[in-house]
Amino acid sequence: MTASAGGTEPAGRAGPSGGAGVRATAGEEPGSRRHILRLVSSGLATSRADLVRELGLAASTVSARVQELVAAGLLTESGEGASRGGRRPRLLRARALDDVALAVDLGSHHARLGAVGPDGAVVEATELPHDLTAGPDPAVDWLAAQVAALAARQRARGRTVRGLGVAFPGPVEVGTGRVLSPSRMPGWHRHPLRAVLEERLGLPVTVDNDATMMAVGEHAVARPHLDHLVVVKAGRGIGCGVVSAGRPHSGATGSAGDISHVRVDAAQDRPCSCGNIGCLETVASGAALVRELARQGVEVGSTTELLQRVADGDPQATTLVRTAGRHIGSVLSVVVNFFNPQAVVLGGALATAEPLVAAVRGVLYERCLPLATADLEITTTVTGADAGLLGAGLTVLGRDLPPPAAPTAGPPEAEVPHPSGPSEPSEENAPV
């Protein structure tokens, strides 16, 4: 059973047509916006009534999701189809899936690039080494060249490039795309990354924090039925993205969710790259674990090598990763008690280590209020390494959907419209 805006409904239940093509794909919530878009794009459904039959969902649920897709510009509704005995249905059409957004998920020492379609498909994804800590000028030169080449390849395949989304590993000023005080990256403070890339590439550009983009991607593609979730990116550094009331929450200045610089007792007076001491990042990030392993006499060159030792059962590496999970869980327990999310989702390289995931889960159940964890899902990402790309690309394409409009007042005898907007009667005269 899957919870949705219209109540509890059977997951993936086929309608009367029973076609094989109506099933949701892997990682796709049955009846989600992505699923609806795919059904319309494929021609399996051309109206709201068709969607109700294909999905087996409540008419009000289908209508709400269609209205959100129309508001985002991903579906259009016009003209009239053939009647089946009632009012002629308005026809749904999907925006051409040849439209793509380019997306870049930046790390401090690597970048993942790809193109994202309106249906949430990622194409031509590739991961390349690059050092952002060398400063903005060489980074922008390199990034602009990579993106321009990717855009040329997409256009050569007949696709329309609508813009670029960038997930950046540090705070980003809301509305301007300006980088603010990123740790470990001198020279980037107040760099106008969005404006510079727009001038260089001649494309609309969106820039946001990498963990926020990861949360947007995971929410849109894998968990659209959840309104409140926390997505943790645990890799070389630690970040956290927040989705509240179905929308990404960046806070007043773009620093919402920054758990990496919360002070923890275990860190004592260890200096942090932010200029403070005792931050979570100094004891629980991949970089911190690599340093600690070296201090114990075991040299590893990267977080990847550390995780391979964990997979091989190395006791020192496993103990460090498990302890890091407890530190992360300790900070997240405050977040869970305060925010009361429906899910805590762990992503990034360290989330592939089961000892860390199990430790986080154990601490949350141990330290959080029973009411906060009674229905809490504690899990790992479905979208994996592509979460940040999806968030960046879908934001550009408009999949970062607006909230439903508030109901409008009407005379006492009038029918109350759906919060997402008025519904059109179907050919069966049902409100779909």
Short mmCIF file of C-alpha atoms in Angstrom, two decimals:
data_model
loop_
_atom_site.label_atom_id
_atom_site.label_comp_id
_atom_site.label_asym_id
_atom_site.label_seq_id
_atom_site.Cartn_x
_atom_site.Cartn_y
_atom_site.Cartn_z
CA MET A 1 0.00 0.00 0.00
CA THR A 2 1.26 3.43 -0.88
CA ALA A 3 0.24 6.66 0.80
CA SER A 4 -0.64 9.54 -1.49
CA ALA A 5 -2.41 12.86 -1.50
CA GLY A 6 -5.69 11.11 -2.13
CA GLY A 7 -5.43 8.63 0.72
CA THR A 8 -4.11 5.08 0.89
CA GLU A 9 -4.25 3.38 -2.47
CA PRO A 10 -3.02 0.13 -4.00
CA ALA A 11 0.47 0.58 -5.40
CA GLY A 12 0.67 0.05 -9.14
CA ARG A 13 -2.88 -1.28 -9.53
CA ALA A 14 -3.74 -1.50 -13.19
CA GLY A 15 -6.97 0.02 -14.41
CA PRO A 16 -9.47 -1.66 -16.72
CA SER A 17 -7.14 -1.45 -19.70
CA GLY A 18 -4.63 -3.61 -17.82
CA GLY A 19 -1.87 -2.79 -20.28
CA ALA A 20 1.66 -3.85 -19.46
CA GLY A 21 2.89 -0.33 -20.09
CA VAL A 22 1.03 1.17 -17.15
CA ARG A 23 3.37 -0.23 -14.51
CA ALA A 24 5.72 2.13 -12.76
CA THR A 25 9.38 1.60 -13.52
CA ALA A 26 12.05 0.85 -10.91
CA GLY A 27 12.45 3.74 -8.49
CA GLU A 28 9.21 5.32 -9.72
CA GLU A 29 6.27 5.77 -7.36
CA PRO A 30 3.09 4.31 -8.98
CA GLY A 31 0.82 7.19 -9.88
CA SER A 32 3.59 9.75 -9.26
CA ARG A 33 3.98 12.85 -11.42
CA ARG A 34 6.81 11.10 -13.25
CA HIS A 35 4.63 8.04 -13.89
CA ILE A 36 1.76 10.23 -15.14
CA LEU A 37 4.10 12.13 -17.45
CA ARG A 38 5.39 8.87 -18.89
CA LEU A 39 1.87 7.55 -19.51
CA VAL A 40 0.86 10.71 -21.37
CA SER A 41 4.15 10.86 -23.30
CA SER A 42 3.74 7.26 -24.46
CA GLY A 43 0.15 7.79 -25.60
CA LEU A 44 -1.30 5.31 -23.10
CA ALA A 45 -3.38 8.11 -21.59
CA THR A 46 -4.69 11.24 -23.34
CA SER A 47 -7.06 12.61 -20.68
CA ARG A 48 -7.58 12.70 -16.92
CA ALA A 49 -10.22 10.00 -17.28
CA ASP A 50 -7.73 7.76 -19.11
CA LEU A 51 -5.27 8.23 -16.25
CA VAL A 52 -7.88 7.28 -13.67
CA ARG A 53 -8.63 4.06 -15.60
CA GLU A 54 -4.97 3.22 -16.18
CA LEU A 55 -3.77 3.92 -12.63
CA GLY A 56 -6.78 2.82 -10.60
CA LEU A 57 -6.34 5.88 -8.35
CA ALA A 58 -8.92 8.27 -6.99
CA ALA A 59 -10.06 10.88 -9.51
CA SER A 60 -9.19 13.68 -7.10
CA THR A 61 -5.63 12.35 -6.70
CA VAL A 62 -5.09 12.16 -10.46
CA SER A 63 -6.60 15.61 -10.96
CA ALA A 64 -4.32 17.17 -8.34
CA ARG A 65 -1.16 15.71 -9.88
CA VAL A 66 -2.19 16.62 -13.42
CA GLN A 67 -2.88 20.18 -12.30
CA GLU A 68 0.61 20.42 -10.78
CA LEU A 69 2.21 19.16 -14.01
CA VAL A 70 0.17 21.67 -16.03
CA ALA A 71 1.23 24.47 -13.66
CA ALA A 72 4.88 23.43 -14.13
CA GLY A 73 4.56 23.49 -17.91
CA LEU A 74 5.22 19.77 -18.31
CA LEU A 75 1.70 18.98 -19.53
CA THR A 76 -0.76 21.00 -21.59
CA GLU A 77 -4.51 20.46 -21.60
CA SER A 78 -6.50 21.70 -24.57
CA GLY A 79 -8.82 20.62 -27.36
CA GLU A 80 -11.41 17.91 -27.07
CA GLY A 81 -11.22 14.18 -27.46
CA ALA A 82 -13.87 11.74 -28.54
CA SER A 83 -16.85 11.41 -26.20
CA ARG A 84 -17.78 8.08 -24.69
CA GLY A 85 -21.27 9.12 -23.79
CA GLY A 86 -20.63 12.20 -21.69
CA ARG A 87 -18.81 15.49 -21.96
CA ARG A 88 -15.83 15.49 -24.36
CA PRO A 89 -12.55 15.21 -22.40
CA ARG A 90 -9.82 17.80 -22.71
CA LEU A 91 -6.70 16.28 -24.23
CA LEU A 92 -3.42 16.04 -22.34
CA ARG A 93 -0.12 16.42 -24.13
CA ALA A 94 3.37 16.14 -22.68
CA ARG A 95 6.09 18.60 -23.46
CA ALA A 96 8.50 17.04 -25.90
CA LEU A 97 10.83 14.62 -24.19
CA ASP A 98 13.53 15.90 -26.53
CA ASP A 99 13.86 18.81 -24.10
CA VAL A 100 16.72 18.26 -21.65
CA ALA A 101 18.46 20.16 -18.90
CA LEU A 102 22.18 19.80 -18.43
CA ALA A 103 23.16 19.03 -14.86
CA VAL A 104 26.38 19.07 -12.87
CA ASP A 105 26.85 17.66 -9.37
CA LEU A 106 30.12 19.12 -8.06
CA GLY A 107 32.26 17.66 -5.31
CA SER A 108 35.39 19.22 -3.92
CA HIS A 109 37.52 16.81 -5.98
CA HIS A 110 35.21 15.48 -8.68
CA ALA A 111 32.21 16.37 -10.86
CA ARG A 112 29.34 14.28 -12.20
CA LEU A 113 27.73 15.58 -15.40
CA GLY A 114 24.73 14.47 -17.43
CA ALA A 115 21.53 15.48 -19.18
CA VAL A 116 18.10 15.08 -17.56
CA GLY A 117 14.79 14.69 -19.39
CA PRO A 118 11.33 15.80 -18.22
CA ASP A 119 10.52 12.18 -17.37
CA GLY A 120 13.45 11.98 -14.94
CA ALA A 121 15.73 9.99 -17.25
CA VAL A 122 19.46 10.71 -16.91
CA VAL A 123 21.49 10.30 -20.10
CA GLU A 124 25.20 10.52 -20.82
CA ALA A 125 26.14 10.63 -17.14
CA THR A 126 29.86 10.69 -16.50
CA GLU A 127 32.08 11.34 -13.50
CA LEU A 128 35.36 13.21 -13.87
CA PRO A 129 38.12 14.21 -11.45
CA HIS A 130 38.50 17.93 -10.80
CA ASP A 131 39.81 20.01 -7.90
CA LEU A 132 37.44 22.84 -6.92
CA THR A 133 39.79 23.89 -4.15
CA ALA A 134 42.17 25.35 -6.77
CA GLY A 135 39.85 28.37 -7.00
CA PRO A 136 36.90 29.60 -9.07
CA ASP A 137 38.70 30.77 -12.22
CA PRO A 138 40.22 27.42 -13.29
CA ALA A 139 37.10 25.61 -12.09
CA VAL A 140 34.76 27.78 -14.18
CA ASP A 141 37.00 27.44 -17.25
CA TRP A 142 36.99 23.66 -16.91
CA LEU A 143 33.27 23.46 -16.12
CA ALA A 144 32.22 25.73 -18.98
CA ALA A 145 34.23 23.63 -21.44
CA GLN A 146 32.71 20.37 -20.17
CA VAL A 147 29.16 21.73 -20.25
CA ALA A 148 29.58 23.26 -23.71
CA ALA A 149 30.76 19.91 -25.06
CA LEU A 150 27.85 18.10 -23.40
CA ALA A 151 25.40 20.66 -24.83
CA ALA A 152 26.84 20.18 -28.32
CA ARG A 153 26.45 16.40 -28.08
CA GLN A 154 22.85 16.70 -26.91
CA ARG A 155 21.97 19.12 -29.70
CA ALA A 156 23.62 16.82 -32.25
CA ARG A 157 21.15 14.16 -31.12
CA GLY A 158 18.24 16.52 -31.86
CA ARG A 159 17.54 17.54 -28.27
CA THR A 160 16.70 21.04 -27.10
CA VAL A 161 18.87 22.20 -24.19
CA ARG A 162 16.75 24.29 -21.83
CA GLY A 163 19.39 25.26 -19.28
CA LEU A 164 21.97 24.13 -16.74
CA GLY A 165 21.51 23.11 -13.12
CA VAL A 166 24.52 23.06 -10.79
CA ALA A 167 24.72 21.33 -7.41
CA PHE A 168 27.54 23.06 -5.50
CA PRO A 169 29.25 21.64 -2.36
CA GLY A 170 28.71 24.66 -0.13
CA PRO A 171 26.15 27.30 0.84
CA VAL A 172 24.53 29.17 -2.06
CA GLU A 173 22.68 32.45 -1.69
CA VAL A 174 18.99 31.96 -2.39
CA GLY A 175 17.85 33.69 -5.57
CA THR A 176 21.25 34.84 -6.84
CA GLY A 177 23.26 31.64 -7.23
CA ARG A 178 26.18 33.28 -5.44
CA VAL A 179 28.50 31.00 -3.42
CA LEU A 180 28.80 31.91 0.27
CA SER A 181 31.62 30.93 2.66
CA PRO A 182 32.30 27.36 1.46
CA SER A 183 34.63 25.38 3.71
CA ARG A 184 37.89 24.04 2.28
CA MET A 185 37.57 26.18 -0.88
CA PRO A 186 39.47 29.47 -0.65
CA GLY A 187 38.56 32.15 -3.17
CA TRP A 188 34.96 31.02 -3.66
CA HIS A 189 33.27 33.31 -1.12
CA ARG A 190 30.69 35.51 -2.85
CA HIS A 191 31.65 34.17 -6.26
CA PRO A 192 28.71 34.87 -8.68
CA LEU A 193 28.77 31.37 -10.14
CA ARG A 194 25.32 31.53 -11.74
CA ALA A 195 25.93 34.86 -13.46
CA VAL A 196 29.39 33.85 -14.69
CA LEU A 197 28.15 30.56 -16.16
CA GLU A 198 25.15 32.22 -17.81
CA GLU A 199 27.47 34.70 -19.52
CA ARG A 200 29.93 32.02 -20.59
CA LEU A 201 27.37 29.48 -21.83
CA GLY A 202 24.44 31.61 -23.02
CA LEU A 203 22.04 29.37 -21.07
CA PRO A 204 19.75 29.89 -18.08
CA VAL A 205 21.56 28.53 -15.02
CA THR A 206 20.33 27.45 -11.59
CA VAL A 207 22.81 26.94 -8.73
CA ASP A 208 21.99 25.48 -5.31
CA ASN A 209 23.64 23.51 -2.54
CA ASP A 210 24.51 19.93 -3.48
CA ALA A 211 22.66 18.30 -0.58
CA THR A 212 19.54 20.37 -1.33
CA MET A 213 19.69 19.29 -4.98
CA MET A 214 20.10 15.68 -3.84
CA ALA A 215 16.99 16.02 -1.67
CA VAL A 216 15.03 17.50 -4.59
CA GLY A 217 16.07 14.66 -6.90
CA GLU A 218 15.33 11.89 -4.41
CA HIS A 219 11.98 13.45 -3.51
CA ALA A 220 10.81 14.11 -7.08
CA VAL A 221 11.76 10.73 -8.52
CA ALA A 222 11.54 8.23 -5.66
CA ARG A 223 9.45 9.74 -2.82
CA PRO A 224 6.89 12.22 -4.19
CA HIS A 225 4.31 10.88 -1.73
CA LEU A 226 6.32 12.24 1.22
CA ASP A 227 5.91 15.85 2.32
CA HIS A 228 8.73 16.04 4.88
CA LEU A 229 12.11 14.38 4.55
CA VAL A 230 15.77 14.84 5.38
CA VAL A 231 18.43 13.66 2.92
CA VAL A 232 21.99 13.35 4.21
CA LYS A 233 24.97 13.40 1.84
CA ALA A 234 27.81 11.60 3.60
CA GLY A 235 31.00 11.44 1.56
CA ARG A 236 34.27 13.30 1.71
CA GLY A 237 32.24 15.96 3.57
CA ILE A 238 28.79 15.91 5.15
CA GLY A 239 25.72 17.80 3.95
CA CYS A 240 21.99 17.66 4.51
CA GLY A 241 19.04 18.67 2.35
CA VAL A 242 15.57 19.33 3.72
CA VAL A 243 12.19 18.97 2.02
CA SER A 244 9.32 20.57 3.95
CA ALA A 245 5.69 20.52 2.83
CA GLY A 246 6.85 18.99 -0.44
CA ARG A 247 9.30 21.82 -1.20
CA PRO A 248 13.07 22.21 -0.73
CA HIS A 249 13.84 24.34 2.31
CA SER A 250 17.00 26.45 2.04
CA GLY A 251 16.37 28.83 4.92
CA ALA A 252 16.84 32.59 4.96
CA THR A 253 20.41 32.62 3.65
CA GLY A 254 20.84 29.16 2.11
CA SER A 255 22.42 27.42 5.09
CA ALA A 256 19.45 25.29 6.19
CA GLY A 257 20.43 21.68 6.82
CA ASP A 258 24.14 22.32 7.41
CA ILE A 259 24.71 19.64 10.04
CA SER A 260 28.42 19.27 9.27
CA HIS A 261 29.35 22.19 11.52
CA VAL A 262 27.25 21.19 14.51
CA ARG A 263 29.49 20.68 17.53
CA VAL A 264 29.77 17.14 18.92
CA ASP A 265 31.47 16.10 22.17
CA ALA A 266 33.63 13.46 20.50
CA ALA A 267 35.33 16.09 18.34
CA GLN A 268 36.54 17.97 21.43
CA ASP A 269 38.81 20.81 20.27
CA ARG A 270 39.68 19.52 16.80
CA PRO A 271 39.96 22.47 14.38
CA CYS A 272 37.50 22.50 11.50
CA SER A 273 37.82 24.02 8.04
CA CYS A 274 35.00 26.44 8.97
CA GLY A 275 37.29 28.08 11.54
CA ASN A 276 35.51 26.63 14.56
CA ILE A 277 36.44 23.60 16.66
CA GLY A 278 34.67 20.36 17.48
CA CYS A 279 32.45 20.09 14.36
CA LEU A 280 30.80 16.85 13.23
CA GLU A 281 32.80 17.00 10.01
CA THR A 282 36.07 16.56 11.92
CA VAL A 283 35.10 13.08 13.15
CA ALA A 284 32.47 11.72 10.74
CA SER A 285 33.31 12.82 7.18
CA GLY A 286 35.15 10.58 4.73
CA ALA A 287 38.16 12.89 4.82
CA ALA A 288 38.26 12.73 8.63
CA LEU A 289 38.07 8.92 8.61
CA VAL A 290 40.92 8.67 6.10
CA ARG A 291 43.03 10.91 8.34
CA GLU A 292 42.19 8.89 11.44
CA LEU A 293 43.04 5.62 9.74
CA ALA A 294 46.40 7.08 8.73
CA ARG A 295 46.97 8.16 12.34
CA GLN A 296 46.45 4.51 13.31
CA GLY A 297 49.14 3.48 10.85
CA VAL A 298 46.93 2.43 7.92
CA GLU A 299 47.44 4.55 4.79
CA VAL A 300 44.48 4.81 2.39
CA GLY A 301 44.32 7.25 -0.49
CA SER A 302 40.61 8.00 -0.62
CA THR A 303 37.17 7.39 0.83
CA THR A 304 36.72 4.71 -1.85
CA GLU A 305 39.71 2.77 -0.50
CA LEU A 306 38.38 3.17 3.03
CA LEU A 307 35.03 1.72 2.00
CA GLN A 308 36.71 -1.19 0.23
CA ARG A 309 38.43 -2.05 3.52
CA VAL A 310 35.03 -1.98 5.23
CA ALA A 311 33.60 -4.29 2.55
CA ASP A 312 36.57 -6.63 3.10
CA GLY A 313 35.83 -6.76 6.83
CA ASP A 314 38.85 -4.75 8.02
CA PRO A 315 38.18 -4.20 11.75
CA GLN A 316 39.85 -0.78 12.03
CA ALA A 317 38.00 0.70 9.06
CA THR A 318 34.70 -0.89 10.09
CA THR A 319 34.97 0.45 13.63
CA LEU A 320 35.70 3.97 12.35
CA VAL A 321 32.75 3.92 9.95
CA ARG A 322 30.39 2.57 12.62
CA THR A 323 31.52 5.26 15.06
CA ALA A 324 31.02 7.93 12.40
CA GLY A 325 27.47 6.65 11.95
CA ARG A 326 26.81 7.11 15.65
CA HIS A 327 28.12 10.69 15.51
CA ILE A 328 25.91 11.47 12.50
CA GLY A 329 22.94 9.80 14.20
CA SER A 330 23.50 11.87 17.32
CA VAL A 331 23.18 15.13 15.37
CA LEU A 332 20.28 13.82 13.29
CA SER A 333 18.38 12.85 16.46
CA VAL A 334 18.01 16.55 17.25
CA VAL A 335 16.88 17.20 13.68
CA VAL A 336 14.30 14.41 13.82
CA ASN A 337 12.88 15.52 17.16
CA PHE A 338 12.71 19.12 15.97
CA PHE A 339 11.56 18.68 12.36
CA ASN A 340 9.61 15.39 12.63
CA PRO A 341 10.25 14.16 9.06
CA GLN A 342 8.62 11.14 7.48
CA ALA A 343 11.98 9.81 6.29
CA VAL A 344 15.70 10.17 6.88
CA VAL A 345 17.47 9.18 3.67
CA LEU A 346 21.22 8.55 3.61
CA GLY A 347 23.19 9.16 0.43
CA GLY A 348 26.76 9.74 -0.66
CA ALA A 349 29.69 7.32 -0.66
CA LEU A 350 29.60 6.54 3.08
CA ALA A 351 25.95 5.51 2.86
CA THR A 352 27.06 2.44 0.91
CA ALA A 353 28.64 1.13 4.14
CA GLU A 354 26.00 -0.87 6.02
CA PRO A 355 27.76 -0.45 9.41
CA LEU A 356 27.32 3.32 9.12
CA VAL A 357 23.66 3.07 8.10
CA ALA A 358 22.93 0.62 10.91
CA ALA A 359 24.64 2.88 13.45
CA VAL A 360 22.64 5.93 12.34
CA ARG A 361 19.43 3.94 12.56
CA GLY A 362 20.28 2.61 16.02
CA VAL A 363 21.05 6.04 17.47
CA LEU A 364 17.88 7.58 16.05
CA TYR A 365 15.71 4.88 17.61
CA GLU A 366 17.64 5.20 20.84
CA ARG A 367 17.56 8.99 21.22
CA CYS A 368 14.45 10.24 19.44
CA LEU A 369 10.97 10.53 20.85
CA PRO A 370 8.89 7.40 20.16
CA LEU A 371 6.28 9.59 18.46
CA ALA A 372 8.94 10.93 16.06
CA THR A 373 10.20 7.46 15.07
CA ALA A 374 6.94 5.50 15.15
CA ASP A 375 6.49 5.77 11.37
CA LEU A 376 9.91 7.15 10.48
CA GLU A 377 11.62 5.54 7.49
CA ILE A 378 15.42 5.41 7.85
CA THR A 379 16.92 4.23 4.60
CA THR A 380 19.34 4.94 1.73
CA THR A 381 18.72 6.74 -1.55
CA VAL A 382 16.91 5.06 -4.41
CA THR A 383 18.38 7.45 -6.97
CA GLY A 384 21.96 6.84 -5.78
CA ALA A 385 24.75 8.73 -7.51
CA ASP A 386 22.27 10.47 -9.82
CA ALA A 387 20.27 12.16 -7.05
CA GLY A 388 22.12 15.47 -7.36
CA LEU A 389 21.93 15.42 -11.17
CA LEU A 390 18.20 14.75 -11.01
CA GLY A 391 17.60 17.56 -8.55
CA ALA A 392 19.62 20.04 -10.59
CA GLY A 393 18.11 19.02 -13.93
CA LEU A 394 14.51 18.72 -12.81
CA THR A 395 14.70 22.10 -11.08
CA VAL A 396 15.65 23.64 -14.41
CA LEU A 397 12.86 21.80 -16.20
CA GLY A 398 10.25 22.89 -13.68
CA ARG A 399 9.83 19.62 -11.83
CA ASP A 400 10.48 21.54 -8.61
CA LEU A 401 6.74 22.04 -8.62
CA PRO A 402 4.80 24.87 -6.96
CA PRO A 403 2.56 24.02 -4.00
CA PRO A 404 -1.15 23.60 -4.70
CA ALA A 405 -3.14 26.81 -4.65
CA ALA A 406 -5.32 27.46 -1.60
CA PRO A 407 -9.02 26.68 -2.01
CA THR A 408 -11.12 29.63 -3.14
CA ALA A 409 -14.23 30.65 -1.29
CA GLY A 410 -17.57 30.14 -2.99
CA PRO A 411 -21.27 30.42 -2.19
CA PRO A 412 -22.57 27.90 0.35
CA GLU A 413 -24.21 25.77 -2.27
CA ALA A 414 -21.18 25.70 -4.57
CA GLU A 415 -18.91 22.68 -4.80
CA VAL A 416 -15.58 23.31 -3.05
CA PRO A 417 -12.82 23.13 -5.70
CA HIS A 418 -9.78 20.90 -5.25
CA PRO A 419 -6.83 22.71 -3.62
CA SER A 420 -4.75 22.19 -6.76
CA GLY A 421 -7.29 23.95 -8.94
CA PRO A 422 -10.64 23.22 -10.62
CA SER A 423 -11.19 19.79 -12.10
CA GLU A 424 -12.63 19.17 -15.51
CA PRO A 425 -15.52 16.67 -15.76
CA SER A 426 -14.63 13.58 -17.78
CA GLU A 427 -16.68 11.95 -20.46
CA GLU A 428 -18.28 9.90 -17.68
CA ASN A 429 -19.23 13.18 -15.93
CA ALA A 430 -16.99 12.30 -12.95
CA PRO A 431 -14.73 14.96 -11.45
CA VAL A 432 -11.32 13.92 -12.80
#
